[in-house]
Every structure is written in C-alpha cells, then in structure tokens.
JSON list of C-alpha atoms in Angstrom, two decimals:
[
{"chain": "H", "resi": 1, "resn": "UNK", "atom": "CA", "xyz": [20.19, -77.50, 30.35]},
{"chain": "H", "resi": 2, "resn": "UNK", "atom": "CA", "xyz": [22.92, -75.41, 32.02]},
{"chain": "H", "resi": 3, "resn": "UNK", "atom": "CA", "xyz": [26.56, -76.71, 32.86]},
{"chain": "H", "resi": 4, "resn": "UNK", "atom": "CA", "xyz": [28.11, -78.94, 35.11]},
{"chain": "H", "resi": 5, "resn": "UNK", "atom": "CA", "xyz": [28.96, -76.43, 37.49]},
{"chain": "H", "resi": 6, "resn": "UNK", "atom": "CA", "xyz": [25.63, -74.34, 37.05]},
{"chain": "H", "resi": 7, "resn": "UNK", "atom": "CA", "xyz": [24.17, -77.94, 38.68]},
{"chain": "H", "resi": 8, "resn": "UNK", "atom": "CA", "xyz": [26.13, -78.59, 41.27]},
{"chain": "H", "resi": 9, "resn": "UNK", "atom": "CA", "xyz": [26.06, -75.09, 42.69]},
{"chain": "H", "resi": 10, "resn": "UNK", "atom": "CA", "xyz": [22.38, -74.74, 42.28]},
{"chain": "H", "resi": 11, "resn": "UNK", "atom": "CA", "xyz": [21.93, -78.06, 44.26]},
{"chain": "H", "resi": 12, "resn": "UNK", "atom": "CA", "xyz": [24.10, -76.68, 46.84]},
{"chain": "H", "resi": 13, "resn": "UNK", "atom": "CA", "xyz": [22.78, -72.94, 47.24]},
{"chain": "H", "resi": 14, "resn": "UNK", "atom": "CA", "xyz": [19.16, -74.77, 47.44]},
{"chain": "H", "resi": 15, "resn": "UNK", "atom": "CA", "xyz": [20.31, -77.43, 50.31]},
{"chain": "H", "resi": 16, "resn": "UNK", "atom": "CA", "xyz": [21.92, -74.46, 52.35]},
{"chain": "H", "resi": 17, "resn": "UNK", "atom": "CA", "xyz": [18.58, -72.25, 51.50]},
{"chain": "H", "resi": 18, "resn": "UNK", "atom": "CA", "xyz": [16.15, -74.85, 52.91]},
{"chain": "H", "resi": 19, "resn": "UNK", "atom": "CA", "xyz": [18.79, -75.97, 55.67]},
{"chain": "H", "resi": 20, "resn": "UNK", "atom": "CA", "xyz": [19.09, -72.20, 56.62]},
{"chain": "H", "resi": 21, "resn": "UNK", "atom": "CA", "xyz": [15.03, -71.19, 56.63]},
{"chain": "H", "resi": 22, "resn": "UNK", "atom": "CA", "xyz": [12.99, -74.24, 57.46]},
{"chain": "H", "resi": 23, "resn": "UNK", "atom": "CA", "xyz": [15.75, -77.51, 57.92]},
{"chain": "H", "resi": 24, "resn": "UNK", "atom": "CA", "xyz": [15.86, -76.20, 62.49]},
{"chain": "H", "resi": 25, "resn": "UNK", "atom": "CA", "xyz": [11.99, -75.76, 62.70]},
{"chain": "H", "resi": 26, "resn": "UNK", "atom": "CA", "xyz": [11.19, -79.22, 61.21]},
{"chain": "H", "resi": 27, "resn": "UNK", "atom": "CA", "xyz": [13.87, -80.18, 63.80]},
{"chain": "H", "resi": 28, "resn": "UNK", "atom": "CA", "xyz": [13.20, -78.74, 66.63]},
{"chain": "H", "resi": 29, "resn": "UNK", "atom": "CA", "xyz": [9.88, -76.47, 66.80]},
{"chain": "H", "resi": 30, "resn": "UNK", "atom": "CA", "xyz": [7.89, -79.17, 65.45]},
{"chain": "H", "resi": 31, "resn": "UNK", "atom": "CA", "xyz": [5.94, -79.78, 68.63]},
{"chain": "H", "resi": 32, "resn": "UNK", "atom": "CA", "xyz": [2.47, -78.08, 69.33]},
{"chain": "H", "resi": 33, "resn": "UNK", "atom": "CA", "xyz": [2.70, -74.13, 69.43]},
{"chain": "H", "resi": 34, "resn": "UNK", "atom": "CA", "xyz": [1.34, -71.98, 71.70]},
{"chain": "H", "resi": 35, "resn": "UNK", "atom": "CA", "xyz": [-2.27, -71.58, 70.71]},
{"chain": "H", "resi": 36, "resn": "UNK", "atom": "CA", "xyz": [-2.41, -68.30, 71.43]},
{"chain": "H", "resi": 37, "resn": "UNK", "atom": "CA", "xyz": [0.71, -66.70, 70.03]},
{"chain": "H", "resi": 38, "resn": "UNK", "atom": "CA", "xyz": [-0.98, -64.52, 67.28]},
{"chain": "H", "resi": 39, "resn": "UNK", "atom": "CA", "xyz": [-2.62, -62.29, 69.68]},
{"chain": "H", "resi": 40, "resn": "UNK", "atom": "CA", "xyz": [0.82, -61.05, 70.54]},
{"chain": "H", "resi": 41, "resn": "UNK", "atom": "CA", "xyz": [2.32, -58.11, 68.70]},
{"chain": "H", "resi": 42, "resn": "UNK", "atom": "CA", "xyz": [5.60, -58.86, 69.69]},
{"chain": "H", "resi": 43, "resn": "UNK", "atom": "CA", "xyz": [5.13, -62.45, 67.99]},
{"chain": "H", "resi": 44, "resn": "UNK", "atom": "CA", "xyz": [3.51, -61.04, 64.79]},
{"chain": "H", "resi": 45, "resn": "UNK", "atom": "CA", "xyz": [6.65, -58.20, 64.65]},
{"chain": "H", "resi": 46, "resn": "UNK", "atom": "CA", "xyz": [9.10, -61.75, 65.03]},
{"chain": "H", "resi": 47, "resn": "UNK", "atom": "CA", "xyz": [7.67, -63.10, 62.01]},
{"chain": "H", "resi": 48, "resn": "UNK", "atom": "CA", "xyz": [7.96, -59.82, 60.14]},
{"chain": "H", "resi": 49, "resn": "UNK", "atom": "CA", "xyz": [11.75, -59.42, 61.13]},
{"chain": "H", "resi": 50, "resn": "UNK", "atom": "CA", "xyz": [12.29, -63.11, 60.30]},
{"chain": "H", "resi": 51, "resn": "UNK", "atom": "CA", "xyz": [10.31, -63.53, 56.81]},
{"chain": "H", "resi": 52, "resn": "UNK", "atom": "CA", "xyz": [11.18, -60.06, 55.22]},
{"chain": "H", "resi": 53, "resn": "UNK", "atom": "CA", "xyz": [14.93, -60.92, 54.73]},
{"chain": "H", "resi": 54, "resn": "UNK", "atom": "CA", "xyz": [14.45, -64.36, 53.97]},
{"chain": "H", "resi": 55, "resn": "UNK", "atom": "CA", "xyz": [12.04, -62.82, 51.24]},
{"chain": "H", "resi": 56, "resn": "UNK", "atom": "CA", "xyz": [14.64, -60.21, 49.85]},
{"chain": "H", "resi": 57, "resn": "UNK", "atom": "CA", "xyz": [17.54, -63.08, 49.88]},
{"chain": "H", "resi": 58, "resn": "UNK", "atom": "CA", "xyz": [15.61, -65.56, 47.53]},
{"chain": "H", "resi": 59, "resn": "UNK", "atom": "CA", "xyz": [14.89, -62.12, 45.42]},
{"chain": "H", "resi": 60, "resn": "UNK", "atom": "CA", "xyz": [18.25, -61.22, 45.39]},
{"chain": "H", "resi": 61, "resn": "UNK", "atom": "CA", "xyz": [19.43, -64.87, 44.41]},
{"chain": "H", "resi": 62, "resn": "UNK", "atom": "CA", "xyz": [17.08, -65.07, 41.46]},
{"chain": "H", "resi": 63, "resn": "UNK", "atom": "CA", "xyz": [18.45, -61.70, 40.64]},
{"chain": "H", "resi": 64, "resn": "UNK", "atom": "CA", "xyz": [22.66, -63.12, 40.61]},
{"chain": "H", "resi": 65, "resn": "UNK", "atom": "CA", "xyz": [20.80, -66.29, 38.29]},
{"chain": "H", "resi": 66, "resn": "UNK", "atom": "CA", "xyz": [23.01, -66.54, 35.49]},
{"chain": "H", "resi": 67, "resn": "UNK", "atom": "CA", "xyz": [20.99, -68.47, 32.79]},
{"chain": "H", "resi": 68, "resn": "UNK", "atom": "CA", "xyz": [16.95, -67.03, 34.72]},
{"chain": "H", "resi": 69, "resn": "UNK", "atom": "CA", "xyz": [15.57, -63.86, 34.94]},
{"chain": "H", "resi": 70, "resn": "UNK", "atom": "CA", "xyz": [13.01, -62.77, 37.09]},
{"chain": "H", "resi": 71, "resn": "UNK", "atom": "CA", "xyz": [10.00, -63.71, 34.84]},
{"chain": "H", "resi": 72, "resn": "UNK", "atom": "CA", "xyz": [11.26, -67.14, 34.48]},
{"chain": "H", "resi": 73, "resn": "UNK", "atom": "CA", "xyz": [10.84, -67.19, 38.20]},
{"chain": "H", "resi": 74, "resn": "UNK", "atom": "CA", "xyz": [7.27, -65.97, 38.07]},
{"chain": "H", "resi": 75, "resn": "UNK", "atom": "CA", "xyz": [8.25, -62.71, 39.67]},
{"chain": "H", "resi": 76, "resn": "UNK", "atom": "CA", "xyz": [6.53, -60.32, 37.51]},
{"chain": "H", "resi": 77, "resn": "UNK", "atom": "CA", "xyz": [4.40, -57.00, 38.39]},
{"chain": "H", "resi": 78, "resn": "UNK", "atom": "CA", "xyz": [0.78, -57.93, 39.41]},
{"chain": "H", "resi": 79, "resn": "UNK", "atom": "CA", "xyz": [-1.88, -56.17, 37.92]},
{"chain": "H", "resi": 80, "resn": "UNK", "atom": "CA", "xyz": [-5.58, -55.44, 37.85]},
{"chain": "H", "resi": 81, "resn": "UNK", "atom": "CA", "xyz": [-5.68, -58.12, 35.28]},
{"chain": "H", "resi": 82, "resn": "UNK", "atom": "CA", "xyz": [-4.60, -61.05, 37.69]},
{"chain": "H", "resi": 83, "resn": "UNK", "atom": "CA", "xyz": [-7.51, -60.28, 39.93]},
{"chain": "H", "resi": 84, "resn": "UNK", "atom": "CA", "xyz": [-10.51, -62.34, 38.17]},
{"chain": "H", "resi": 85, "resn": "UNK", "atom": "CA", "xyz": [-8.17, -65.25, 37.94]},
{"chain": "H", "resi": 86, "resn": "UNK", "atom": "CA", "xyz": [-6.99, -65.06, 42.03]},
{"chain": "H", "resi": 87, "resn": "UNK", "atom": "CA", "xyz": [-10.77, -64.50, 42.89]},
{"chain": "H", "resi": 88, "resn": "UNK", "atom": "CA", "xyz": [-11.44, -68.00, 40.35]},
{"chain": "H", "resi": 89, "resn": "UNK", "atom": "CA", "xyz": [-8.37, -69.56, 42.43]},
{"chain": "H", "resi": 90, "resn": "UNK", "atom": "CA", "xyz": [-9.99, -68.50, 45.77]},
{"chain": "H", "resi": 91, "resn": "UNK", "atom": "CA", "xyz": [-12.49, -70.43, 45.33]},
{"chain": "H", "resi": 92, "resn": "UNK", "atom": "CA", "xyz": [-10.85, -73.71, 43.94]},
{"chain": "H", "resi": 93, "resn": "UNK", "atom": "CA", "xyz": [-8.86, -73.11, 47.47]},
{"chain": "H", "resi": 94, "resn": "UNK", "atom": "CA", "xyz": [-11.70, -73.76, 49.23]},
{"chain": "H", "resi": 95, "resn": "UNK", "atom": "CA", "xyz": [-13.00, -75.96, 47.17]},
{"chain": "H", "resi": 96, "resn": "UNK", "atom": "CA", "xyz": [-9.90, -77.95, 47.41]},
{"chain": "H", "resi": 97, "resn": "UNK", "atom": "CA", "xyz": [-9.75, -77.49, 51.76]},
{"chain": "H", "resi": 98, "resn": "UNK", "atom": "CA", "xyz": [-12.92, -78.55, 51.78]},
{"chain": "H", "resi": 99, "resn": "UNK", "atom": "CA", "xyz": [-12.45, -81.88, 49.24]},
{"chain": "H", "resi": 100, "resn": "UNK", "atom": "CA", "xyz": [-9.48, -82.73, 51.65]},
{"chain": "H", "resi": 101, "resn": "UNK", "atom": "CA", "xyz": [-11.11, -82.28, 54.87]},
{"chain": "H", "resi": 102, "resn": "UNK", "atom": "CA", "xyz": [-14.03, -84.83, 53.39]},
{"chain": "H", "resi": 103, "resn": "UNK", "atom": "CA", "xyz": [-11.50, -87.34, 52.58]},
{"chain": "H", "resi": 104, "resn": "UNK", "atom": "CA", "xyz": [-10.01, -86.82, 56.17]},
{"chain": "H", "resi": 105, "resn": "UNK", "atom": "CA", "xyz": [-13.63, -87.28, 57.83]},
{"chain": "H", "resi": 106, "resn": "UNK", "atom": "CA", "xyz": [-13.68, -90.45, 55.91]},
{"chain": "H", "resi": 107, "resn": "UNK", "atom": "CA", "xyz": [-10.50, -91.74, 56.91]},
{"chain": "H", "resi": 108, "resn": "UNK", "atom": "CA", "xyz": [-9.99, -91.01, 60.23]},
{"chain": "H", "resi": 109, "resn": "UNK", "atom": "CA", "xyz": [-13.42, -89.58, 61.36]},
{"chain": "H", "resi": 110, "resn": "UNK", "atom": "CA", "xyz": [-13.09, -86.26, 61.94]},
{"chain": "H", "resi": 111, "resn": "UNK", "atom": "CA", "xyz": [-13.08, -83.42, 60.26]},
{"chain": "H", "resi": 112, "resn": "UNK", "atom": "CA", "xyz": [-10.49, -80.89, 62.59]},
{"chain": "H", "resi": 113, "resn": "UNK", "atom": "CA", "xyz": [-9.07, -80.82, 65.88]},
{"chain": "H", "resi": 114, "resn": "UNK", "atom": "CA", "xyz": [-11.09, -80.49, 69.45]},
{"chain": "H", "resi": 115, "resn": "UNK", "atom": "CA", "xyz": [-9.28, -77.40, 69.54]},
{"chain": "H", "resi": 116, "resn": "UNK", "atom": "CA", "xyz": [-7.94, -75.68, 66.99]},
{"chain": "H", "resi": 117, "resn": "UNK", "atom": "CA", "xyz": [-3.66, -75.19, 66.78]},
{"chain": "H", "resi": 118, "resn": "UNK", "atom": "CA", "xyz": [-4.10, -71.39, 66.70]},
{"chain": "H", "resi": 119, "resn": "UNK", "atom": "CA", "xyz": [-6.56, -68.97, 68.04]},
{"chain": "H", "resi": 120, "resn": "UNK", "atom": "CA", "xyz": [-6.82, -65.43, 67.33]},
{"chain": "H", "resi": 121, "resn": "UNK", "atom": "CA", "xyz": [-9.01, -63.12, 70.23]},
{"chain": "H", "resi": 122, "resn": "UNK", "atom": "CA", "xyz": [-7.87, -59.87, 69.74]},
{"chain": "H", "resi": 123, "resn": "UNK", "atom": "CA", "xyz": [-9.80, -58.04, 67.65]},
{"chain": "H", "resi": 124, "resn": "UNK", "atom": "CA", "xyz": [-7.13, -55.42, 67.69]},
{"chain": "H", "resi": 125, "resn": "UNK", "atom": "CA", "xyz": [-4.31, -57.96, 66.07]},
{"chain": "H", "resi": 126, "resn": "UNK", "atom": "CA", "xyz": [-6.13, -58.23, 63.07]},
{"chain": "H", "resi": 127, "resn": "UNK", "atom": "CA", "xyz": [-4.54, -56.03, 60.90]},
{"chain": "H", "resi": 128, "resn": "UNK", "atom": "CA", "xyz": [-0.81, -57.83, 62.15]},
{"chain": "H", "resi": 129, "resn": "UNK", "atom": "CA", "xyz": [-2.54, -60.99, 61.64]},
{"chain": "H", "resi": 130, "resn": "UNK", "atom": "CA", "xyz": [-3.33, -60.02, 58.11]},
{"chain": "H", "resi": 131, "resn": "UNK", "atom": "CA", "xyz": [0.40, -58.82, 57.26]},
{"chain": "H", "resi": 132, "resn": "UNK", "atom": "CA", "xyz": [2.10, -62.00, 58.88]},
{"chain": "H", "resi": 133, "resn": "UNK", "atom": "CA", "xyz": [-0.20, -64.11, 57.01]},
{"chain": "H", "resi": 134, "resn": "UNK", "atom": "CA", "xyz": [0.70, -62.37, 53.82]},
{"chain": "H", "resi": 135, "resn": "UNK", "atom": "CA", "xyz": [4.17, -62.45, 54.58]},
{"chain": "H", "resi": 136, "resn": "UNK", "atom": "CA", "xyz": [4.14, -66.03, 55.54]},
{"chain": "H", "resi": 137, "resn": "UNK", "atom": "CA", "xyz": [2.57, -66.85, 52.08]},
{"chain": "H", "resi": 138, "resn": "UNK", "atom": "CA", "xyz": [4.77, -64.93, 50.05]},
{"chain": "H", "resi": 139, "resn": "UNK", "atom": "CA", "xyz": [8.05, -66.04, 52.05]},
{"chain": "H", "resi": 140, "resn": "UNK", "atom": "CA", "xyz": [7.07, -70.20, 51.47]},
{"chain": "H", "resi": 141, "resn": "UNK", "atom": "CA", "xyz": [6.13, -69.63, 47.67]},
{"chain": "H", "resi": 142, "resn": "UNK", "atom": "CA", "xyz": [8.87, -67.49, 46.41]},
{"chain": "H", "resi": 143, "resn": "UNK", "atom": "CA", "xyz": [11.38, -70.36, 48.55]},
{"chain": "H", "resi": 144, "resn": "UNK", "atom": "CA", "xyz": [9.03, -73.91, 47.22]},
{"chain": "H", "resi": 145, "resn": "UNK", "atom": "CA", "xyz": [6.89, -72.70, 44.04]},
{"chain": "H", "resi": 146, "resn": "UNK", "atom": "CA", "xyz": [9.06, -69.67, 42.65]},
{"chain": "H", "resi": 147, "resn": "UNK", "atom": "CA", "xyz": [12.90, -71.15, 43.54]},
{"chain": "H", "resi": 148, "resn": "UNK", "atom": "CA", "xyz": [12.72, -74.44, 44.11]},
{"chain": "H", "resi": 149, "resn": "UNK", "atom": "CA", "xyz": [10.56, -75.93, 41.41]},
{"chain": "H", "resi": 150, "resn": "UNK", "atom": "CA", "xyz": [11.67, -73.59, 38.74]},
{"chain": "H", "resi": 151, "resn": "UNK", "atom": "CA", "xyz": [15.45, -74.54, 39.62]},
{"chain": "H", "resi": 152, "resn": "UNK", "atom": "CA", "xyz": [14.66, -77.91, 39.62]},
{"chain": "H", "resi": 153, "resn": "UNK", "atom": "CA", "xyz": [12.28, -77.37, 36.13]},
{"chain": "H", "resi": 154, "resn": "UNK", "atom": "CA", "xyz": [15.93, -76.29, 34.55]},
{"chain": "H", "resi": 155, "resn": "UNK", "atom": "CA", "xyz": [17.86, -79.04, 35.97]},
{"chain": "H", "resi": 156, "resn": "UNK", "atom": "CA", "xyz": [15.46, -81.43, 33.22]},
{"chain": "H", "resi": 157, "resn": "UNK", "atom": "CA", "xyz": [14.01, -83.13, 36.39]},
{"chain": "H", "resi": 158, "resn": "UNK", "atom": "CA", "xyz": [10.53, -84.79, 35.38]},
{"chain": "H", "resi": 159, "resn": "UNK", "atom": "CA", "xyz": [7.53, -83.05, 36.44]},
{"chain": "H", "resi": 160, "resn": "UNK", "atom": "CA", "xyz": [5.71, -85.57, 38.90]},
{"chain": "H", "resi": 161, "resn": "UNK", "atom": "CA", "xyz": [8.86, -85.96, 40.34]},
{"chain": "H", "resi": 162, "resn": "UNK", "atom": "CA", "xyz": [9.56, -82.12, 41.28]},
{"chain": "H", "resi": 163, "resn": "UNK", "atom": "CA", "xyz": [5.90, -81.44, 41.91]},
{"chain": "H", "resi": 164, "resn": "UNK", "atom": "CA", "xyz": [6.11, -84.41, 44.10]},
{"chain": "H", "resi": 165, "resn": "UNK", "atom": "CA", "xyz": [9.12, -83.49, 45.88]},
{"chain": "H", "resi": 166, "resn": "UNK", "atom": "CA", "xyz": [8.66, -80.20, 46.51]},
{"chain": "H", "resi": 167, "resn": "UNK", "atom": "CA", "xyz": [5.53, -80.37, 47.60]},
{"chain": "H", "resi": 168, "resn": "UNK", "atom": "CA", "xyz": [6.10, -83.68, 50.51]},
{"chain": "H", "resi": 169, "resn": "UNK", "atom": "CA", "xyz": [9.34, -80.99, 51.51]},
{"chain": "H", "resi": 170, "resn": "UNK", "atom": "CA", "xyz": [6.82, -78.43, 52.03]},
{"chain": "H", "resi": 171, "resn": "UNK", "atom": "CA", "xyz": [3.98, -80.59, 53.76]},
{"chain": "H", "resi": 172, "resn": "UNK", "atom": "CA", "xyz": [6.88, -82.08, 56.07]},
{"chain": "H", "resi": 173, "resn": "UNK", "atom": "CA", "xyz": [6.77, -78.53, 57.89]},
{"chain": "H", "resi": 174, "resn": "UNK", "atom": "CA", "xyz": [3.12, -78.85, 59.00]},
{"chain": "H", "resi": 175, "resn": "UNK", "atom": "CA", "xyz": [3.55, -82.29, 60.43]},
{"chain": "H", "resi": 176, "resn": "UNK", "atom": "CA", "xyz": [3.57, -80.70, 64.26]},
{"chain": "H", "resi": 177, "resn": "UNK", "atom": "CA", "xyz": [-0.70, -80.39, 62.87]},
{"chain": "H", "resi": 178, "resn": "UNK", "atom": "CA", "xyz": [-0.08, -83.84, 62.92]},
{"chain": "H", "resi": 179, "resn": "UNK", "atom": "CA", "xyz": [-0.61, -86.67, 59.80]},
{"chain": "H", "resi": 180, "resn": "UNK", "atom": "CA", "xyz": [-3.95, -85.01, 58.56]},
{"chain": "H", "resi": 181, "resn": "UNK", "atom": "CA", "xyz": [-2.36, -81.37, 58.84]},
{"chain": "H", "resi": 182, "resn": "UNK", "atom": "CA", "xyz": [0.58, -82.65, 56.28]},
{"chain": "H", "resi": 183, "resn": "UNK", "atom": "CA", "xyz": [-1.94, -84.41, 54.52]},
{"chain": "H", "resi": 184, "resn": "UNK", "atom": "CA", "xyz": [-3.87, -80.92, 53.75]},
{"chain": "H", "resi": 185, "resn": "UNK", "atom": "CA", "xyz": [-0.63, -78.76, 53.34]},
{"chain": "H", "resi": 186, "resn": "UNK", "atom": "CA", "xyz": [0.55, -81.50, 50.65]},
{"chain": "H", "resi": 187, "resn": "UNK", "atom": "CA", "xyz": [-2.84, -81.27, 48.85]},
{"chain": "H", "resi": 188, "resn": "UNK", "atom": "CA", "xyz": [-2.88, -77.39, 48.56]},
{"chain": "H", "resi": 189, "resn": "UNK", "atom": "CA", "xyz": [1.22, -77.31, 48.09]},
{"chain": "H", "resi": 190, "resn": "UNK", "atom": "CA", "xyz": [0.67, -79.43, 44.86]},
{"chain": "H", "resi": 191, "resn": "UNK", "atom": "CA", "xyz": [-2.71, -76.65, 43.86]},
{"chain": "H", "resi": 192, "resn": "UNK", "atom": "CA", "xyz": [-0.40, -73.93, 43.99]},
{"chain": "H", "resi": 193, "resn": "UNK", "atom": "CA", "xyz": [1.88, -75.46, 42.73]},
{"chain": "H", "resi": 194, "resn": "UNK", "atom": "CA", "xyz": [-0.52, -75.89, 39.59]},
{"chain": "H", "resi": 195, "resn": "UNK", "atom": "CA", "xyz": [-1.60, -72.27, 39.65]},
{"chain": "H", "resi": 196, "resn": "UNK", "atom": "CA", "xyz": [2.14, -71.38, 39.47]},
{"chain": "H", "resi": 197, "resn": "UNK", "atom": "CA", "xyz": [2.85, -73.27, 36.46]},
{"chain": "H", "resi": 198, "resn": "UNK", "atom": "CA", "xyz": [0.07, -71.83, 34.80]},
{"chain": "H", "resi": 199, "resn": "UNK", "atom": "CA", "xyz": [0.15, -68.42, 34.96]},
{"chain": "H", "resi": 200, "resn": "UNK", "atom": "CA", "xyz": [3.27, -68.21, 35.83]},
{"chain": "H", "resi": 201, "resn": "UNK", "atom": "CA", "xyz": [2.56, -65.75, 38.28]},
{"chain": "H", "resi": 202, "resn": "UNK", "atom": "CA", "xyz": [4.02, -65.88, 41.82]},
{"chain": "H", "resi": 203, "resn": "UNK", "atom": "CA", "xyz": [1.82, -63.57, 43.47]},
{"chain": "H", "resi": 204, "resn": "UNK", "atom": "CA", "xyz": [-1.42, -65.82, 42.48]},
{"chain": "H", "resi": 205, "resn": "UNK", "atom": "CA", "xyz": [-0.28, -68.75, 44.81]},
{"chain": "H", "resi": 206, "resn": "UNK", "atom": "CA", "xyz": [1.20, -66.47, 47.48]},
{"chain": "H", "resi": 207, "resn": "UNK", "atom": "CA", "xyz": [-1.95, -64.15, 48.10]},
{"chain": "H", "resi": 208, "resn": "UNK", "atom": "CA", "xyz": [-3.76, -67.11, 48.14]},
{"chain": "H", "resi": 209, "resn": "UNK", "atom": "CA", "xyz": [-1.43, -68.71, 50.51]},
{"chain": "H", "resi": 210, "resn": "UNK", "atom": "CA", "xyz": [-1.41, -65.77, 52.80]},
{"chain": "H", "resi": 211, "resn": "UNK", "atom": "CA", "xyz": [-5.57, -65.45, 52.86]},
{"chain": "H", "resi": 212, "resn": "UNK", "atom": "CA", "xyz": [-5.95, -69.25, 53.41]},
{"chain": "H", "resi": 213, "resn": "UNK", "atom": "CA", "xyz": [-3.53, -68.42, 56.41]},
{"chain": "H", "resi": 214, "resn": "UNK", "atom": "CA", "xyz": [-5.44, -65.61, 57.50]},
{"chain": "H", "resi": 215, "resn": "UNK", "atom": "CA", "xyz": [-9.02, -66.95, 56.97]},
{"chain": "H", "resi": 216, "resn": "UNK", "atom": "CA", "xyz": [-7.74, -69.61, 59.17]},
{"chain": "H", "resi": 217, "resn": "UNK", "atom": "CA", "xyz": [-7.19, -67.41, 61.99]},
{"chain": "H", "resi": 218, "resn": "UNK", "atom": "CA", "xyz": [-9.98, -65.51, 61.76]},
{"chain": "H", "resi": 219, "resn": "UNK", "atom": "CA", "xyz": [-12.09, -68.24, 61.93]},
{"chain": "H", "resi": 220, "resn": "UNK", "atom": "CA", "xyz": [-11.08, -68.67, 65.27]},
{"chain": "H", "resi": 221, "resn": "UNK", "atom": "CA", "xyz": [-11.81, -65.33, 66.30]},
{"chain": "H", "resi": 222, "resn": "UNK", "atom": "CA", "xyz": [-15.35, -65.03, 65.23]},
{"chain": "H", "resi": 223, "resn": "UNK", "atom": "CA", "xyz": [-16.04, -69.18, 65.72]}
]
C-alpha cells in the first residue's frame, strides 16, 4: 500500500520524530530522577511547554498525510458515548497493573520499589499534576499508538511484529524504573495498544494513559 517514495519518507519522518522527542532522554536522562520533581510548578510548566508542541507537530503531520486522514489515525471527536467503554478500560488497566505486578512478585520478589521513583507532597500541585499527566498520556499515544503503529499498519507490516515493536520502543523509555519498570510499561503499551485498534479511538488509550500516570502520583501523596 502506498508508493515507493510514500515509504521511504514515512520511515524517515518517523526516525527523525522519535530521534527528535524521546531518542536524547533514553540517552542521556535515563538515570534515576529527582523524586521529588512534581511538587515543583516550574517542573510541571516544563513539561507543558515541552509536550504541547510535540502534540500539535504529530497533529499537524497526520494532517500533511497524503493517502490518511485524521480518523484513520484515531483522532476523532470524543463523546459522551466513549465514556462507558474508558470507565470498562479503567478497570482492565488495573486489572492489567495489578496481573503484572503479581508476575513481578513472583519473579523477582517484590512487588515495587523501597521507595517509590516519584513522590507527590503538595497538595497544592495537584491540579498541575493532573494536566502534566494528561498531557504526558496524550503526547506518547498520539507519537506510539496513533502515528507510529498506524504508519507502520499501512506500510503492510504484520501485526505481532508492529505491536511488538512499538511497544519494546516505548517500554525502552521506562528502563531508568529499571527491568521490572520496562517490563510493566511493555505490558500496558501492548493494552493500549489493543484498545486503540479497537475502537479506534485515540483518546481511550491516552486518558487512560494520563490517569494511570496520575493515580500513580497520587498514590504517593496520600500513601
């Protein structure tokens, strides 16, 4: 499907996507982050200045798609409609968090860190905390579920093989949580990945991507 050309530059505007967003922080700000980071509002307005044009650039790329429109890429309106199935999904994303930290406890005998990578104790960052989250969630899902599987779905690539590689490109970034921290983000990577080909519906996997985020943190508030 598509022309010569059509793959070749789709390879390369992918390559110099990833190399551009995520390709330096697998490089160099893999190590252990400052636990404590989130209770900054100067951190949380960072991520905001860094996600929202990376956001609006894989937009406007699936906009200048010659052959896709946007609802091929999953970016459709939500609606009241989508909210049953994202409340059935938030709970197979526990479900599924919970199945992987039981196979971790068995493995390596335990179930999470002494101390957890992140800790949120400002009540008052909450509401950043929130928006970051979501913004974080929609900013990895439009890039790995929305661009990069669909592009490589019309390239004819099999699907274990995309699902597979998109997913151990995605895990690869939470390897600084260590083995079992890549082990979890490849797990959930490859469940949203299934609730994208589903419904077809980017905003199902990023909300739930951004609340898994944000649950996260706020467990370490109230914990």
């Amino acid at each position: 499907m598509g022309t010569k050309k059509y793959r070749r530059d789709t390879l390369i505007e992918a390559g110099l996507l990833f190399s551009l967003f995520y390709l330096p922080g697998y490089l160099f700000l893999a190590g252990i982050p400052d636990p404590r980071s989130f209770n900054s509002l100067l951190y949380n307005l960072q991520i905001w200045i860094l996600l929202v044009p990376q956001i609006f650039m894989v937009i406007y790329l699936m906009h200048r798609d010659d052959l896709l429109d946007f609802q091929s890429f999953g970016l459709v309106r939500p609606g009241a409609k989508d909210i049953p199935f994202i409340l059935l999904a938030a709970a197979g994303t526990a479900a599924v968090v919970m199945a992987v930290q039981v196979t971790i406890m068995l493995v390596a005998g335990e179930v999470l860190p002494e101390e957890p990578l992140w800790k949120l104790t400002k009540y008052s960052m909450i509401a950043p905390v929130f928006i970051s989250s979501l913004l974080t969630g929609y900013s990895e899902e439009l890039f790995f579920r929305s661009y990069l599987y669909t592009r490589l779905e019309v390239l004819d690539t099999e699907k274990w093989s995309r699902l597979i590689f998109v997913n151990i490109l995605f895990a690869a970034g939470h390897l600084y949580e260590g083995v079992p921290g890549g082990f979890n983000a490849f797990i959930l990577g490859c469940y949203f990945s299934f609730l994208f080909t589903r419904k077809k519906n980017i905003h199902i996997p990023a909300i739930l991507h951004g609340l898994y985020n944000f649950s996260a943190l706020l467990l370490t508030l109230f914990l």
